[in-house]
CSV table of C-alpha atoms in Angstrom, one decimal:
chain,number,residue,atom,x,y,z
B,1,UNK,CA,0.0,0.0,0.0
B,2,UNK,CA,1.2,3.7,-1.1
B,3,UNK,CA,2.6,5.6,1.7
B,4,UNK,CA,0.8,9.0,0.6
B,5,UNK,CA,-2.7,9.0,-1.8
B,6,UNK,CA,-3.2,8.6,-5.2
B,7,UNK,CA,-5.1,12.0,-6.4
B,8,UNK,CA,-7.2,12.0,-8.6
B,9,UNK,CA,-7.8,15.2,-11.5
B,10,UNK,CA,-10.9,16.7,-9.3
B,11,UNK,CA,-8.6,16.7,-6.1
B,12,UNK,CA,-5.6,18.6,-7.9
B,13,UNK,CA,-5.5,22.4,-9.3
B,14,UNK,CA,-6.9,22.8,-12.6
B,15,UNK,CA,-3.3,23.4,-13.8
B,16,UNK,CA,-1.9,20.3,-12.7
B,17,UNK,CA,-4.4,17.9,-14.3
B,18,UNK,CA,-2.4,17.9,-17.7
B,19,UNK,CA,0.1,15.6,-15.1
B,20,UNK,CA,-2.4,12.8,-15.0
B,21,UNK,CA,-3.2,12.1,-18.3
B,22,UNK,CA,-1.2,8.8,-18.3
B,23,UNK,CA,-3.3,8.0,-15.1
B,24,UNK,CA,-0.4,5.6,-13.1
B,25,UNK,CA,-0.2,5.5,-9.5
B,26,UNK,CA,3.4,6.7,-10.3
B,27,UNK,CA,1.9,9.9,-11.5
B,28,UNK,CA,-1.1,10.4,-8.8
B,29,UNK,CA,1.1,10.0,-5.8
B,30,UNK,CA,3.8,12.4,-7.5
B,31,UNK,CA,0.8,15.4,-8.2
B,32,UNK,CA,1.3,15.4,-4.4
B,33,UNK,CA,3.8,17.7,-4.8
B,34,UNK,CA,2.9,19.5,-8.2
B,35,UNK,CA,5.6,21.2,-8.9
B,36,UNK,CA,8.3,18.2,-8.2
B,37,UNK,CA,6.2,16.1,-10.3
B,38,UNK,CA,6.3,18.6,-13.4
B,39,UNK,CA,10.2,19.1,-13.2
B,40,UNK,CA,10.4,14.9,-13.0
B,41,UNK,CA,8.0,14.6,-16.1
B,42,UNK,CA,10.0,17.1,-17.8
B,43,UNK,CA,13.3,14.5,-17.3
B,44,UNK,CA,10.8,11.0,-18.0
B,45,UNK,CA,9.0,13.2,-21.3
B,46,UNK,CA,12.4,14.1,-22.6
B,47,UNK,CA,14.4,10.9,-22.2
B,48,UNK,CA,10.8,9.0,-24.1
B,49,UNK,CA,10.1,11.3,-26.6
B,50,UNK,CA,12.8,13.9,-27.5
B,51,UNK,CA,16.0,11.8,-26.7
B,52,UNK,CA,18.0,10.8,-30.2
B,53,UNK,CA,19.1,7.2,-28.4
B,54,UNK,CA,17.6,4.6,-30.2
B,55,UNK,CA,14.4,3.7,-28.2
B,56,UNK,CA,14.6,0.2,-28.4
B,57,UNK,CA,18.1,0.4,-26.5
B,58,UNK,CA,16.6,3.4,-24.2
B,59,UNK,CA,13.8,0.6,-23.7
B,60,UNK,CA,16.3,-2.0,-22.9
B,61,UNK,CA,18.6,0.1,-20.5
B,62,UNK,CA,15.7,0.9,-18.6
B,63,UNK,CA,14.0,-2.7,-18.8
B,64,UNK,CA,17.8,-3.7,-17.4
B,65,UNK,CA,17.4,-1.7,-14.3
B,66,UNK,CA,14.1,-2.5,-13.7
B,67,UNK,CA,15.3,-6.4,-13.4
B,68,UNK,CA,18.1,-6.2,-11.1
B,69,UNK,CA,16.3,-3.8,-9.0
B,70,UNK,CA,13.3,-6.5,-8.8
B,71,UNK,CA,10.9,-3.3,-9.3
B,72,UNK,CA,7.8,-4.6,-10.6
B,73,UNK,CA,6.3,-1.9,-11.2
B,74,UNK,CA,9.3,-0.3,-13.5
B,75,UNK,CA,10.4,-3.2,-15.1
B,76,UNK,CA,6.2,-4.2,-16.2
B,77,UNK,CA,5.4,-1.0,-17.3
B,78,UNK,CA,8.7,-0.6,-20.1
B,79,UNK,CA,7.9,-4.0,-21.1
B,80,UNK,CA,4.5,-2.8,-22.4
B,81,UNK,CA,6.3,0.9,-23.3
B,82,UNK,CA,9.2,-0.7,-25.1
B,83,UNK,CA,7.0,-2.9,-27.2
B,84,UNK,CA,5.7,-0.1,-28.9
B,85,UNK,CA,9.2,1.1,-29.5
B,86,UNK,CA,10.5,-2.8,-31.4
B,87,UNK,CA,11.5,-4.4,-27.8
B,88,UNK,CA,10.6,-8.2,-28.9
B,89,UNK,CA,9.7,-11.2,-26.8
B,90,UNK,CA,13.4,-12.5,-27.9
B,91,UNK,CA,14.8,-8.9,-26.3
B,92,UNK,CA,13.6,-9.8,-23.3
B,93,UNK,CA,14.7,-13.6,-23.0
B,94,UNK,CA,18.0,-11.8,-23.7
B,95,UNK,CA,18.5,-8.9,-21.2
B,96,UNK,CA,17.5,-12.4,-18.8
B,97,UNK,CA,20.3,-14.3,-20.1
B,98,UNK,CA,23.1,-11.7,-20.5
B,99,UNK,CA,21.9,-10.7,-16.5
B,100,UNK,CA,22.7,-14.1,-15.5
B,101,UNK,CA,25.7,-14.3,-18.1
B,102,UNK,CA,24.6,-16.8,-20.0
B,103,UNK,CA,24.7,-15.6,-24.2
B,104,UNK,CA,22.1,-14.2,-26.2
B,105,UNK,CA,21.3,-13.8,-29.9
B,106,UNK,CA,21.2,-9.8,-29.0
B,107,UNK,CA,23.3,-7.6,-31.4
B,108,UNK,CA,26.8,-6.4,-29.6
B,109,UNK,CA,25.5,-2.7,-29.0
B,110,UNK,CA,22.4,-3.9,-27.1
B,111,UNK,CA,25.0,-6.3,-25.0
B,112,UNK,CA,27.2,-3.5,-24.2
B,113,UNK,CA,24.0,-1.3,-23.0
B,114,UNK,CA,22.9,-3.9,-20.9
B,115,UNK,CA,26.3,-4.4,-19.5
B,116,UNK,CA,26.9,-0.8,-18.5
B,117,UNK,CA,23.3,-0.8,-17.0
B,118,UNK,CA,24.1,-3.4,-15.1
B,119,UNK,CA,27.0,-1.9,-13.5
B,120,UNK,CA,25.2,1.6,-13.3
B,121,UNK,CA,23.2,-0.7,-10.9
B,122,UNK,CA,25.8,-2.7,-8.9
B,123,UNK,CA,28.5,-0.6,-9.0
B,124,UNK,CA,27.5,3.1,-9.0
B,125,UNK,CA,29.1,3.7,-12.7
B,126,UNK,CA,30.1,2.2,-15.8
B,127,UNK,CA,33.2,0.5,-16.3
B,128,UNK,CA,36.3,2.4,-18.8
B,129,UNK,CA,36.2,-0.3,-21.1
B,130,UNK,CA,32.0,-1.1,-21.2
B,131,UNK,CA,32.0,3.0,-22.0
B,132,UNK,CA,34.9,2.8,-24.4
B,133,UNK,CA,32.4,-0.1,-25.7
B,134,UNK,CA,29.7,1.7,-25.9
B,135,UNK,CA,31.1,4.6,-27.3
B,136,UNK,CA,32.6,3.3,-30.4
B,137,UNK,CA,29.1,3.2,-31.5
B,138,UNK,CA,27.1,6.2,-30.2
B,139,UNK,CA,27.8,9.8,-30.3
B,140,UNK,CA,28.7,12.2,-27.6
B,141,UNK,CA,25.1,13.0,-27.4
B,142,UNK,CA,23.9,9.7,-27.2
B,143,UNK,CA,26.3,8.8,-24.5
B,144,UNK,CA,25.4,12.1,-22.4
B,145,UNK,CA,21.1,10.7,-22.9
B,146,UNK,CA,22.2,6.9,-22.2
B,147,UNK,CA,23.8,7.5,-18.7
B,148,UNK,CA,20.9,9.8,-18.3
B,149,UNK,CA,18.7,7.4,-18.9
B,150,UNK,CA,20.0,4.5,-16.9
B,151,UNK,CA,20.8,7.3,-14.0
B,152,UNK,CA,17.1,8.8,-13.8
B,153,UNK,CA,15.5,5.1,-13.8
B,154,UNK,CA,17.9,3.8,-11.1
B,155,UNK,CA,16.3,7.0,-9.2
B,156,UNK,CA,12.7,6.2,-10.2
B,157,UNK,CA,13.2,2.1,-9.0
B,158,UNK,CA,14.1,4.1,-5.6
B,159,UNK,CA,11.1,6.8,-5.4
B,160,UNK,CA,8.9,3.3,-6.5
B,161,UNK,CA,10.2,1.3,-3.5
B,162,UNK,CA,10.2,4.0,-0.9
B,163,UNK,CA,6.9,5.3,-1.9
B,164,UNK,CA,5.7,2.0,-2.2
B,165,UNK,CA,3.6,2.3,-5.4
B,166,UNK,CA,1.2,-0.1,-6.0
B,167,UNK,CA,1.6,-1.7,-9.4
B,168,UNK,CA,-1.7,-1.7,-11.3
B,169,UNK,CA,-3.5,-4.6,-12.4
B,170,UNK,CA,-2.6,-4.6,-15.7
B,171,UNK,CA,0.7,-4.7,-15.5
B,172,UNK,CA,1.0,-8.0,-13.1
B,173,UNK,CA,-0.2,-9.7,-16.5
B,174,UNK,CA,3.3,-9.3,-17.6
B,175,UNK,CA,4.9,-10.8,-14.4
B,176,UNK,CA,3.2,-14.1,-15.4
B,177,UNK,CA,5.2,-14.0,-19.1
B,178,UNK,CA,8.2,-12.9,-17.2
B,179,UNK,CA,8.7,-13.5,-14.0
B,180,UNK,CA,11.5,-11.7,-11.6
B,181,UNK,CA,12.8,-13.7,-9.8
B,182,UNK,CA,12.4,-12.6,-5.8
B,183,UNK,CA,9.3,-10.9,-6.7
B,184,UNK,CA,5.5,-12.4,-5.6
């Protein structure tokens, strides 16, 4: 159970309501502080929609965190969000078995991502050589929006656990397709 309400549009200020469009818990516990949750759907709207990573390898950073944190919430709502931007089924079963270093049929760039996700996650930053990887294929840009990326999501798994957001419905559908291990 949430450790402050979900608020609906009739209990926010007219000029907050454009915050709950998506209509997540994520986004009606935030509105509790309106302004906070505008700046951090300034960061989210940016990194989904004006970002010039790849967003099937935005998708798959963020999908990484969301499975070594064991965030339910995160990791089954980008499942459904990377979907519609070309994550696969067989994306998936990979960013499982490259987490428990087993091989994958994912393409060397996607590895590399996951990799420096992963240690993002474990060990506070990305190796030298999993950056020198990655950045023999992406721009200065594209490097400054990946560790973004993977830096703002390892922050939202956080806000998810502390807060503790209830997942919606919907989304526990996925856990049955893919199950995290160490999560009910």
């Amino acid at each position: 159970m949430a450790r402050l309400p979900y608020l609906e549009a009739d209990q926010v200020a007219p000029e907050y309501r454009d915050m709950l469009k998506r209509n997540t818990n994520l986004h009606k516990l935030l509105i509790n502080s309106p302004d906070m949750a505008r700046a951090f759907n300034g960061i989210g709207g940016y990194i989904r929609f004006k970002s010039k990573l790849d967003p099937r390898l935005r998708e798959l950073a963020i999908l990484q965190v969301g499975w070594m944190e064991k965030s339910e919430y995160e990791f089954t709502h980008h499942v459904k969000i990377g979907k519609e931007f070309g994550v696969t089924d067989e994306d998936i079963a990979g960013l499982m078995a490259e987490t428990e270093g087993e091989p994958s049929k994912l393409e060397p760039l996607a590895r590399a991502i996951l990799k420096g996700a992963r240690e993002m996650v474990r060990e506070l930053a990305m190796s030298d050589a999993t950056f020198a990887e990655i950045r023999t294929h992406l721009s200065d840009e594209h490097m400054v929006d990946l560790v973004l990326t993977i830096a703002f999501y390892c922050g939202v798994v956080r806000v998810l656990a502390t807060m503790k957001i209830d997942n919606e419905p919907y989304y526990k559908e996925v856990l049955q397709q893919y199950p995290i291990p160490g999560v009910n």
